[in-house]
PDB file of C-alpha atoms in Angstrom:
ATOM      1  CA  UNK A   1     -20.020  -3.069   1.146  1.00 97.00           C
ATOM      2  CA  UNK A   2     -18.259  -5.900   3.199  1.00 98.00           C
ATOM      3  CA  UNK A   3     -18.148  -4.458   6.252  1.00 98.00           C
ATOM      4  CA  UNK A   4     -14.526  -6.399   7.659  1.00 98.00           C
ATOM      5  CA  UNK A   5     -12.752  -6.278  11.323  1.00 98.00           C
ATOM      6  CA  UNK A   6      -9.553  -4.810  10.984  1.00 98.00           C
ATOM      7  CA  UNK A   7      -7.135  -7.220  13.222  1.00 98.00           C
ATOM      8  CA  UNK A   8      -5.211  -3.852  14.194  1.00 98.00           C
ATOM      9  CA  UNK A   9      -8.368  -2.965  15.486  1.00 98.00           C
ATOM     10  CA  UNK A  10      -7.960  -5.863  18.349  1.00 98.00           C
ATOM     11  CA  UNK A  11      -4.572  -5.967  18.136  1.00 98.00           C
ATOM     12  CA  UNK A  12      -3.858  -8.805  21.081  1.00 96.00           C
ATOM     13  CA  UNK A  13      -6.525 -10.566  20.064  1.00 98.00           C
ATOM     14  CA  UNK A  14      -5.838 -13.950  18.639  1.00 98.00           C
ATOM     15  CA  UNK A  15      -7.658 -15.220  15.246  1.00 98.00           C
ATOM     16  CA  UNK A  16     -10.398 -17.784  16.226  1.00 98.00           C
ATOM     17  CA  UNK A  17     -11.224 -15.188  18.799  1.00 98.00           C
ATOM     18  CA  UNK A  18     -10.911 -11.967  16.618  1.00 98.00           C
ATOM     19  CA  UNK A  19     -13.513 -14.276  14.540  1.00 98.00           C
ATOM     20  CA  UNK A  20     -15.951 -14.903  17.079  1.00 98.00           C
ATOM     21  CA  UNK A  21     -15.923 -11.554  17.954  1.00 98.00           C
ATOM     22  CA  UNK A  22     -16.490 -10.496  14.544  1.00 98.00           C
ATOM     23  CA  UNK A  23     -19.463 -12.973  13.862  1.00 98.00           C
ATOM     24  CA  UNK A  24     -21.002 -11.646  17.362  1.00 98.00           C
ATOM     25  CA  UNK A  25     -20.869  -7.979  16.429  1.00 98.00           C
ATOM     26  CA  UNK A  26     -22.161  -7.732  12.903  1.00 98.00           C
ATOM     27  CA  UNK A  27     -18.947  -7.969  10.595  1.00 98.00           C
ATOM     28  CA  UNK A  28     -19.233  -9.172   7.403  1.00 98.00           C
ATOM     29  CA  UNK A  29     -15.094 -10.597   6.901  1.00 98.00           C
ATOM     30  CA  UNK A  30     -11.906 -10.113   8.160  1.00 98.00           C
ATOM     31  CA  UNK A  31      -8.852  -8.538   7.738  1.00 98.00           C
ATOM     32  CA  UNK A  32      -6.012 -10.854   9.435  1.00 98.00           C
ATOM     33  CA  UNK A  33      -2.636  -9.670  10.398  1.00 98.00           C
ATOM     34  CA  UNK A  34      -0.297 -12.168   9.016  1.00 98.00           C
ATOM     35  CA  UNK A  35       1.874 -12.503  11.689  1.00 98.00           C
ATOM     36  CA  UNK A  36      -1.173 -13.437  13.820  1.00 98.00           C
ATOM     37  CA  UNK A  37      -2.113 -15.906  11.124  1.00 98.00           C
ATOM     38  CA  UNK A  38       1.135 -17.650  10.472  1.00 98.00           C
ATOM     39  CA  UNK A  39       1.495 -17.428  14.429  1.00 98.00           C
ATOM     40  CA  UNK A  40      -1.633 -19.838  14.719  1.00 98.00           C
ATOM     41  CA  UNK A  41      -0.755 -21.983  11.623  1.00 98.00           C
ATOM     42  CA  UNK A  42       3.191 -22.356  13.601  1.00 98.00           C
ATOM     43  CA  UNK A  43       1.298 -23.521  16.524  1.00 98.00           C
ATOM     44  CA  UNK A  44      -0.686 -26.556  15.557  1.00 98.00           C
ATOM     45  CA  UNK A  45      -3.511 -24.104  13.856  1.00 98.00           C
ATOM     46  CA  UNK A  46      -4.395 -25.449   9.896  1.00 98.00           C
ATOM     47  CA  UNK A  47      -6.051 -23.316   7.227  1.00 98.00           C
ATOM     48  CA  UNK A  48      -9.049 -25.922   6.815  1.00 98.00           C
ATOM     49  CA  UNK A  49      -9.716 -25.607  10.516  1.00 98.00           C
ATOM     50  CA  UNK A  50     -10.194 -22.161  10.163  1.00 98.00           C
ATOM     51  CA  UNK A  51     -12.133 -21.580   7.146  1.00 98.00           C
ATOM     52  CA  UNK A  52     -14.485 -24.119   8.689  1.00 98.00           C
ATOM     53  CA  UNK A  53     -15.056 -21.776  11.600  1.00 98.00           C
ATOM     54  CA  UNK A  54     -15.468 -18.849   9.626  1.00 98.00           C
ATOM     55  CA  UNK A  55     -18.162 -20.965   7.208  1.00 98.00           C
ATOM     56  CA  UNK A  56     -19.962 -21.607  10.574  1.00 98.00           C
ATOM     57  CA  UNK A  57     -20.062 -17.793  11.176  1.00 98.00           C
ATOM     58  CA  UNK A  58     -20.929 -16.842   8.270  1.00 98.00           C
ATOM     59  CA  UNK A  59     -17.492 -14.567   7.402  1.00 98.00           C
ATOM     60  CA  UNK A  60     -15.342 -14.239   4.731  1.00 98.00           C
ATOM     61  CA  UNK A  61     -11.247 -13.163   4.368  1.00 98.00           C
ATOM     62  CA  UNK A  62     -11.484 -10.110   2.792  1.00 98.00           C
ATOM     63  CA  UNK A  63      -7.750  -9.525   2.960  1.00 98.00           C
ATOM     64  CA  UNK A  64      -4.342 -10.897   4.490  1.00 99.00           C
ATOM     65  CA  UNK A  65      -2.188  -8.085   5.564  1.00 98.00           C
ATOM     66  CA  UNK A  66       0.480  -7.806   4.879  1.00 98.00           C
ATOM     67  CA  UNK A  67       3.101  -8.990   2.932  1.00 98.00           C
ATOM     68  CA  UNK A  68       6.219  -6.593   4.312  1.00 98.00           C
ATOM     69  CA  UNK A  69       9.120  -5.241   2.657  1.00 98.00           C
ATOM     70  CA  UNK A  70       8.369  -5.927  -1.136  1.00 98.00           C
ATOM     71  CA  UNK A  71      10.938  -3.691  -1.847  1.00 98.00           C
ATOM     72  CA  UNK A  72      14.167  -5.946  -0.735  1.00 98.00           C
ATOM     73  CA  UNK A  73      16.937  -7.292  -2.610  1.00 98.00           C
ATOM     74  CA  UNK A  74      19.603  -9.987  -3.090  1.00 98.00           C
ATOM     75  CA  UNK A  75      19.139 -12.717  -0.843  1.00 98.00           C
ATOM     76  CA  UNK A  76      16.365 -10.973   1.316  1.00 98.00           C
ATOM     77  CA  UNK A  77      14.001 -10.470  -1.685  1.00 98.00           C
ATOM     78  CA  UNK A  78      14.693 -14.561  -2.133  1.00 98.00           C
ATOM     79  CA  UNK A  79      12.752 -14.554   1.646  1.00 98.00           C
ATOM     80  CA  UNK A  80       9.886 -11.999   1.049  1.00 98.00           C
ATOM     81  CA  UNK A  81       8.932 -13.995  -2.312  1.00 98.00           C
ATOM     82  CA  UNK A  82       9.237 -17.087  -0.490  1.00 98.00           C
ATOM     83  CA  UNK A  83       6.744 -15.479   2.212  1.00 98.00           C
ATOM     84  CA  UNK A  84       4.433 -14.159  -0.845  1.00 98.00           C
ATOM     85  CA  UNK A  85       4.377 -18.071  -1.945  1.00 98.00           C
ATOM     86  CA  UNK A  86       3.794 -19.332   1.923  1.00 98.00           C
ATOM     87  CA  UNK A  87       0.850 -16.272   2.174  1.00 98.00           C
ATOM     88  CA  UNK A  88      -0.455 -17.023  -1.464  1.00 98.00           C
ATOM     89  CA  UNK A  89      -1.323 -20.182  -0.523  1.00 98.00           C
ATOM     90  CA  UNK A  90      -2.894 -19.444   2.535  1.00 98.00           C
ATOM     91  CA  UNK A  91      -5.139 -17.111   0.989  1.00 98.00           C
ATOM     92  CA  UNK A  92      -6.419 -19.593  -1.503  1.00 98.00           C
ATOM     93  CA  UNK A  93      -7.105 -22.213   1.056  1.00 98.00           C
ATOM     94  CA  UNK A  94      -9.261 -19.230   3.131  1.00 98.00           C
ATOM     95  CA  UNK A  95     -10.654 -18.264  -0.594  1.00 98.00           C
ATOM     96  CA  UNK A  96      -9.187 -14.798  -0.001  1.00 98.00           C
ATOM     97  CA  UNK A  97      -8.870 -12.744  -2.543  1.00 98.00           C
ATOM     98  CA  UNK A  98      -6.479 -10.189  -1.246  1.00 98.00           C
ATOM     99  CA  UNK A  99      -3.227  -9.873   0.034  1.00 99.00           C
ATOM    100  CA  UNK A 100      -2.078  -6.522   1.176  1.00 98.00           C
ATOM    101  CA  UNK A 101       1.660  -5.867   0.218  1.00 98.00           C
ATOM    102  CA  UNK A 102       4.097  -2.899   1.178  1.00 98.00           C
ATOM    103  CA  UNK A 103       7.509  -1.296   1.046  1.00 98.00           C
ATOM    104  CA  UNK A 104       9.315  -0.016   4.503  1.00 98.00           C
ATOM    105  CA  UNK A 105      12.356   2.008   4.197  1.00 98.00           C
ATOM    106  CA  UNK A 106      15.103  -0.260   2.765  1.00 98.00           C
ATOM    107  CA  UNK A 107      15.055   2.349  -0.514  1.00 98.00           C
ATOM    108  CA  UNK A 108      14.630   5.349   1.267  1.00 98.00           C
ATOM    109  CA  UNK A 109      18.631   6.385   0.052  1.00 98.00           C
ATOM    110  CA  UNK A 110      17.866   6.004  -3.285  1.00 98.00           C
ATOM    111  CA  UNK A 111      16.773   8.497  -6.402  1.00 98.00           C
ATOM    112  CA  UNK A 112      13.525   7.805  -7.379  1.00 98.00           C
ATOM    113  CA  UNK A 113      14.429   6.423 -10.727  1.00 98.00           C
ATOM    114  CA  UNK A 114      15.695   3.267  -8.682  1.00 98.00           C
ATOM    115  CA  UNK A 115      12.430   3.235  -6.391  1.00 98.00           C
ATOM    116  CA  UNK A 116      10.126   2.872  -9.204  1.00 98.00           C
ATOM    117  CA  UNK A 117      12.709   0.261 -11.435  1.00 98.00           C
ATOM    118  CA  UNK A 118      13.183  -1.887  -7.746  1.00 98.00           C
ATOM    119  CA  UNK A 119       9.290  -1.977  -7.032  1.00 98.00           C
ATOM    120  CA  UNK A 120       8.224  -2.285 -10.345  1.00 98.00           C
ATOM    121  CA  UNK A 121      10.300  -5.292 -10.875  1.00 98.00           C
ATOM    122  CA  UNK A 122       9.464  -6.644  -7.722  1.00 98.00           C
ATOM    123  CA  UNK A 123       5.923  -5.962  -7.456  1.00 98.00           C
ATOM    124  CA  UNK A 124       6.083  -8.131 -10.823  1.00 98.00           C
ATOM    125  CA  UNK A 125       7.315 -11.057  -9.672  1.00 98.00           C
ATOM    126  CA  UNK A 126       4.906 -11.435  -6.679  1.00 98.00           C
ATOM    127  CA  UNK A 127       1.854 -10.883  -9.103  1.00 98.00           C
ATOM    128  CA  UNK A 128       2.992 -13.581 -11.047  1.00 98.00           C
ATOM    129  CA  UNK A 129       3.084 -15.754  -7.603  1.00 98.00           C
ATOM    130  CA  UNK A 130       0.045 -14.589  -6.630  1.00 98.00           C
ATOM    131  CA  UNK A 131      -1.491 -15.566 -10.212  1.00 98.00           C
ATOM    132  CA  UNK A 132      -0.925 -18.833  -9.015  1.00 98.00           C
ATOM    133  CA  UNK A 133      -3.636 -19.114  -6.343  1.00 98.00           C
ATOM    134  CA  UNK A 134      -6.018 -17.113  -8.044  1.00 98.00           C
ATOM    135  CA  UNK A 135      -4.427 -13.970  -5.775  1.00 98.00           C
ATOM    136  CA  UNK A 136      -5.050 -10.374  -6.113  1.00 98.00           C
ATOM    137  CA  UNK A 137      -2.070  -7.494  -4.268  1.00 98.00           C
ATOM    138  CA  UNK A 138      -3.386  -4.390  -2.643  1.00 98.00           C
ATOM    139  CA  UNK A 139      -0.714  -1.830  -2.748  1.00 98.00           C
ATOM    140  CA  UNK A 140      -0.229   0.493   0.237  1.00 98.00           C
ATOM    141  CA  UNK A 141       1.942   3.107   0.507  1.00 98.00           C
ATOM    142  CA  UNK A 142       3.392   4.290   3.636  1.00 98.00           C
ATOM    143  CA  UNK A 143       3.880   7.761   4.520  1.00 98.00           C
ATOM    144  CA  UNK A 144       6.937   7.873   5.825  1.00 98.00           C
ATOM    145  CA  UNK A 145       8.620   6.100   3.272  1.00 98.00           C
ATOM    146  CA  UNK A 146      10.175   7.231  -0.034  1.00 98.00           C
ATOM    147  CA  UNK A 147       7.237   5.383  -2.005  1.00 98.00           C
ATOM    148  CA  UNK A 148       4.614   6.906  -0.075  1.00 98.00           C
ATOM    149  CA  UNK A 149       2.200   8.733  -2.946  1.00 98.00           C
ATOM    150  CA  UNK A 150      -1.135   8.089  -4.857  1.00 98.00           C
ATOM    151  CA  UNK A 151       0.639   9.033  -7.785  1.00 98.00           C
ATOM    152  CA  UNK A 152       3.815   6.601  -7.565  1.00 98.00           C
ATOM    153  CA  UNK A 153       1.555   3.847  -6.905  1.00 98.00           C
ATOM    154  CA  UNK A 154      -0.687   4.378 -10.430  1.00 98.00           C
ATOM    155  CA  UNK A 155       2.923   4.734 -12.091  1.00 98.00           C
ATOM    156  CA  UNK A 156       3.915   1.169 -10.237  1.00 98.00           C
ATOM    157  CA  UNK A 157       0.788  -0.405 -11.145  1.00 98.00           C
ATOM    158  CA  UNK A 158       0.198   0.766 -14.483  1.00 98.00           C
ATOM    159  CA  UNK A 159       4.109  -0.644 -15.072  1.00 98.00           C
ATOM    160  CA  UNK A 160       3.599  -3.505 -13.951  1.00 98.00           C
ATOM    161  CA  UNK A 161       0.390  -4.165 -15.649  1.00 98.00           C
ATOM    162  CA  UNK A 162      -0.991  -7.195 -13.743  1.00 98.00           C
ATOM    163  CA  UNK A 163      -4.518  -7.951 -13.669  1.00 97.00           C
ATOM    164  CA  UNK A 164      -4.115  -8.960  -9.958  1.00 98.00           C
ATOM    165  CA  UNK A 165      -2.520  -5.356  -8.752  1.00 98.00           C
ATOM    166  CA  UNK A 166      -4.302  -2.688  -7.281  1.00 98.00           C
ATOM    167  CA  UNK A 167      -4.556  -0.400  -4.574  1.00 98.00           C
ATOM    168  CA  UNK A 168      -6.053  -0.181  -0.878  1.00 98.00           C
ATOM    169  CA  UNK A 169      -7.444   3.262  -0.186  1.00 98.00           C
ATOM    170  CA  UNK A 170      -5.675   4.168   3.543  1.00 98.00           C
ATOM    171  CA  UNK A 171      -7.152   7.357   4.503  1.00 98.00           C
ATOM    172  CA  UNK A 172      -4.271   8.203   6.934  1.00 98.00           C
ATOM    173  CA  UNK A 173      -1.322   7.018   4.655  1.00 98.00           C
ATOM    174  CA  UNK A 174      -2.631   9.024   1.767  1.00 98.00           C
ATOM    175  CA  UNK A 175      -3.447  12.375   3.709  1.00 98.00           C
ATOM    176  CA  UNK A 176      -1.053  12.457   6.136  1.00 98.00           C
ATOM    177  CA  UNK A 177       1.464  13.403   3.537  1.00 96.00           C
ATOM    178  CA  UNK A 178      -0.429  16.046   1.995  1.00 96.00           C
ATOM    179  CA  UNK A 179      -0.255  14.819  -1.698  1.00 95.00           C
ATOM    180  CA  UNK A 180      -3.564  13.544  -2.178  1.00 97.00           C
ATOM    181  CA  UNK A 181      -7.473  14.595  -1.475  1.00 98.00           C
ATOM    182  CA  UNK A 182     -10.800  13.166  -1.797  1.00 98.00           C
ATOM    183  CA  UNK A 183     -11.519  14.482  -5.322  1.00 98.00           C
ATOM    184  CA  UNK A 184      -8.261  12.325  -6.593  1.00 98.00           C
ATOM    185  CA  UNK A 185      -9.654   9.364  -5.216  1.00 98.00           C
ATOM    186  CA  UNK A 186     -13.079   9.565  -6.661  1.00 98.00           C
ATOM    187  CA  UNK A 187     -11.670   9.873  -9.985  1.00 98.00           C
ATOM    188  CA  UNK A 188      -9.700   6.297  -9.628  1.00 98.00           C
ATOM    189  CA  UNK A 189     -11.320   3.452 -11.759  1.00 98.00           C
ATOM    190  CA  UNK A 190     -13.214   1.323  -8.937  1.00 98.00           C
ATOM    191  CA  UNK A 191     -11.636  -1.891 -10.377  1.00 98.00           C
ATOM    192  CA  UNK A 192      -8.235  -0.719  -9.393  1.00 98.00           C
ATOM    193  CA  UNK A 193      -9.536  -0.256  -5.339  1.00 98.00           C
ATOM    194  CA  UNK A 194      -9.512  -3.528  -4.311  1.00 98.00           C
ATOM    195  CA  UNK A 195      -9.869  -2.713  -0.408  1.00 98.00           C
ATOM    196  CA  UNK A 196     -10.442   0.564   2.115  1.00 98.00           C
ATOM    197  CA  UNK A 197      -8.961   1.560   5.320  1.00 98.00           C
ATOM    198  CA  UNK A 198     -11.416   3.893   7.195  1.00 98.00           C
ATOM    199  CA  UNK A 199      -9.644   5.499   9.756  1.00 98.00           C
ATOM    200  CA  UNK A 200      -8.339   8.506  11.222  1.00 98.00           C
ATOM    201  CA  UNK A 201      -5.443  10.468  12.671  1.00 98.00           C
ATOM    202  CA  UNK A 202      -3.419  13.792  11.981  1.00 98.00           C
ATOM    203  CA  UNK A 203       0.013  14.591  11.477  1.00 98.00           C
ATOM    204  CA  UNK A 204       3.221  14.674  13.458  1.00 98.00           C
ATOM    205  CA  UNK A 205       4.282  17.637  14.897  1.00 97.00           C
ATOM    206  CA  UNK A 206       7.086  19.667  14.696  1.00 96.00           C
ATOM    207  CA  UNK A 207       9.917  17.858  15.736  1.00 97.00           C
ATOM    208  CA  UNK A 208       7.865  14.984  16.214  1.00 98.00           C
ATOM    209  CA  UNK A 209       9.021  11.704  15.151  1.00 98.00           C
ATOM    210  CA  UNK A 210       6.991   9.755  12.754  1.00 98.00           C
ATOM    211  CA  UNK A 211       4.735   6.942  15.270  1.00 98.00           C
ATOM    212  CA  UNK A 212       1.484   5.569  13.774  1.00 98.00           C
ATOM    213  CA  UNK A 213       0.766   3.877  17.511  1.00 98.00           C
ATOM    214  CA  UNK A 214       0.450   8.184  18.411  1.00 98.00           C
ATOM    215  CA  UNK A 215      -0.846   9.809  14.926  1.00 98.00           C
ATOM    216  CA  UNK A 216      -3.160   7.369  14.216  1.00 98.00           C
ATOM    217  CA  UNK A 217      -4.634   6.754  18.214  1.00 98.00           C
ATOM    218  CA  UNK A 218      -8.102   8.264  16.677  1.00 98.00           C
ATOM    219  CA  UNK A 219     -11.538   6.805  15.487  1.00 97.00           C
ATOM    220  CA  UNK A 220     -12.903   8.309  12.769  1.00 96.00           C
ATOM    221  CA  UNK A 221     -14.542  11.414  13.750  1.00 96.00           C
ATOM    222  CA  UNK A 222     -11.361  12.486  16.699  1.00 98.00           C
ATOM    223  CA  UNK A 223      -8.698  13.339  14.088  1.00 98.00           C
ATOM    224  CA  UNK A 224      -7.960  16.125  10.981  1.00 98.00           C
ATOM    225  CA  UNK A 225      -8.930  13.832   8.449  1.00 98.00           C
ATOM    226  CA  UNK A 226     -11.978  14.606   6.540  1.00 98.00           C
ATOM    227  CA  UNK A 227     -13.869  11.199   7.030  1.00 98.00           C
ATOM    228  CA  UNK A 228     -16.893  11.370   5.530  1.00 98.00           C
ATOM    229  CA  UNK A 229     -15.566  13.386   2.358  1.00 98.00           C
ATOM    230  CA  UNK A 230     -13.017  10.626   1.649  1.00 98.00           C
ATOM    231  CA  UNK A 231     -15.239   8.295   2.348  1.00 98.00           C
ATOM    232  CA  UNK A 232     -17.944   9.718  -0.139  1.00 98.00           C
ATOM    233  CA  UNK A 233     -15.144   9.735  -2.645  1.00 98.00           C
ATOM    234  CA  UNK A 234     -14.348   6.042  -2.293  1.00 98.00           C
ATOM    235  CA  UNK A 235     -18.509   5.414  -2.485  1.00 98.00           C
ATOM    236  CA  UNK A 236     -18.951   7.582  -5.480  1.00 98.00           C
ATOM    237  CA  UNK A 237     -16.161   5.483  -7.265  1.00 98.00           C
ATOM    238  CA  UNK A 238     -19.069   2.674  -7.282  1.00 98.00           C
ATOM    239  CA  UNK A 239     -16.578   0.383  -4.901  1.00 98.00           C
ATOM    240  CA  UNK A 240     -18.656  -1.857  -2.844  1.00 96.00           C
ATOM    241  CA  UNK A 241     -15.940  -4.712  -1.775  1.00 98.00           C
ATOM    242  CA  UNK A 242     -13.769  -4.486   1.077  1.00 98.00           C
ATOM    243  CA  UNK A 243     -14.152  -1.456   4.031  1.00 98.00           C
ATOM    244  CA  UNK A 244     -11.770  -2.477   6.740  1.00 98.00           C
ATOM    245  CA  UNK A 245     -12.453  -0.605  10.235  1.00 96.00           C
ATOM    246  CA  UNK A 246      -8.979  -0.320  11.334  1.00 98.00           C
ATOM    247  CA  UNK A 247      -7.835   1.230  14.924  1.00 98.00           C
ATOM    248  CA  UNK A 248      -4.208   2.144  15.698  1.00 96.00           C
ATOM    249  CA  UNK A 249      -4.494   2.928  19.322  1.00 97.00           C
ATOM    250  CA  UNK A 250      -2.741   1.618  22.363  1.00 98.00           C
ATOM    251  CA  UNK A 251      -5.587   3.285  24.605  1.00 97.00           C
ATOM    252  CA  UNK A 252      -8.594   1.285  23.383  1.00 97.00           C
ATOM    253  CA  UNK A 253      -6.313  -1.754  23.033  1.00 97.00           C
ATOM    254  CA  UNK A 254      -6.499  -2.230  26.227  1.00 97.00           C
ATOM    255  CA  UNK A 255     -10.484  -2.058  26.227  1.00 96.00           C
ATOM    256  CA  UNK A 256     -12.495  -5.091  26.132  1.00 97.00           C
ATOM    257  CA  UNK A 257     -11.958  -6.133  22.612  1.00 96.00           C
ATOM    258  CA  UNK A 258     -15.730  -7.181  21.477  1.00 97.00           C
ATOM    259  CA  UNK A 259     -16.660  -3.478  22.615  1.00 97.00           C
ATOM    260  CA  UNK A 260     -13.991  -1.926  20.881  1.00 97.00           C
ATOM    261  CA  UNK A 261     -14.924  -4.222  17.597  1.00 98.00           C
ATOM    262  CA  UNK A 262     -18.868  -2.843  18.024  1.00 98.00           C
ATOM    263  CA  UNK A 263     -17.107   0.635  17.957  1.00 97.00           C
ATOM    264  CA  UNK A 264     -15.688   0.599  15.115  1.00 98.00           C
ATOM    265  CA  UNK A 265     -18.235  -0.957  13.236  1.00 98.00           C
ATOM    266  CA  UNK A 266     -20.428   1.348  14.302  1.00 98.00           C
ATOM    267  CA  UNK A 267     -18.312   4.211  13.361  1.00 97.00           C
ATOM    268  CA  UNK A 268     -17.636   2.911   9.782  1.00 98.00           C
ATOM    269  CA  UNK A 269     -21.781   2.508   9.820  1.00 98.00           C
ATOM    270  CA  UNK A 270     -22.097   5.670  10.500  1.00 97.00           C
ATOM    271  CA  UNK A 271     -19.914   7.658   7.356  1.00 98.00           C
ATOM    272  CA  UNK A 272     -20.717   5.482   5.094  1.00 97.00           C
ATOM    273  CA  UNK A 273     -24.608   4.917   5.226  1.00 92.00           C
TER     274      UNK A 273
END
């Protein structure tokens, strides 16, 4: 297991901090947000710089996150691949392995034939992009999108048929919308689970609009989800690469972020030992 700080987690953190942080509380990688990333590269930061500190720590990059809105077209899909190119290449550099990629809801008015032709397609082309730096894409689906199943994902991947393409296991994303359980996840071939987000949450309620900065305000353990049984499921897969401790709240946000970090690492400890 590679035990990685989620940089949701310490959300106003910036990334040689989040890193120091991580080396100083027992984490084994990182997870970056790319738009904290690319913030430090605009602002005099350099890839080379940065792998050198994590070297000195002793951490990998166990995954960029995320490449946004995969499922645009016309001129905007010209931007997002030329963002998959600019990201690509700054996960070689930080010998990363993953990129996370997702869809919003720019196809939510459309049948589902065009959903799966549109990401299939476009999932394609930023594999083959990807392929270039030596790459791999974790798929995530969002609940409260159109593409937001287990089983749409498989179809997309197996489609596509990249040996880069896979799938991060979200525990909220995937629960929250009722359509998949622990026992569908242990049957998933651990070679397509290229990363895991252990965290928790519950749904919205009635009338309640969808807001992951309220659903998913829970550690693992203060929410519906069934922690431990999804996370047995992932373990019994055989997947030892990438658990990412990730922390949507506002609330502990506010705490002192090295505490928070020791949280929930120990947390993630905790289910999965």
């Amino acid at each position: 297991m590679i035990k990685t700080l989620h940089g949701i987690s310490t959300n106003y953190c910036n990334v040689l901090t989040e890193a120091r942080i991580a080396r100083d509380t027992g984490y084994d990688a990182m997870e970056f947000l790319h738009n904290k990333l690319l913030r430090y590269l605009d602002n005099g930061g350099t890839t080379k710089k940065l792998k050198q500190v994590l070297d000195d720590y002793g951490l990998q990059t166990g995954c960029i996150n995320a490449l946004i809105g995969i499922e645009k077209r016309g001129d905007e899909k010209k931007v997002m691949l030329a963002e998959a190119e600019r990201l690509s290449q700054v996960a070689e550099d930080l010998n990363c392995r993953n990129i996370q990629f997702l869809a919003l809801h720019g196809l939510d008015a459309e049948p589902e034939n065009v959903i799966m032709d549109v990401m299939s397609e476009n999932i394609s082309e930023i594999a083959d992009i990807g392929a270039k730096h030596g790459v791999r894409f974790q798929l995530e689906v969002i609940a409260h999108t159109k593409f937001n199943t287990l089983k749409q994902a498989l179809e997309v991947i197996k489609r596509v048929d990249k040996k880069n393409v896979g799938m991060v296991i979200d525990f909220w994303h995937l629960w929250v919308t009722g359509e998949s359980k622990p026992e569908d996840i242990a049957k998933l071939d651990k070679d397509m689970i290229y990363g895991v987000h252990f965290c928790d949450g519950r749904r919205p309620c009635e009338g309640e609009a969808w807001d992951e900065t309220v659903q998913r305000a829970y550690l693992p353990g203060e929410g519906d989800i069934d922690v431990k049984a999804w996370a047995d499921a992932v373990k019994s897969t055989g997947f030892d690469g990438v658990w990412s401790a990730e922390l949507f709240s506002p609330e502990r946000w506010e705490y002192d972020l090295f505490d928070i970090a020791k949280i929930c690492l120990d947390n993630l400890v905790s289910y999965t030992s």
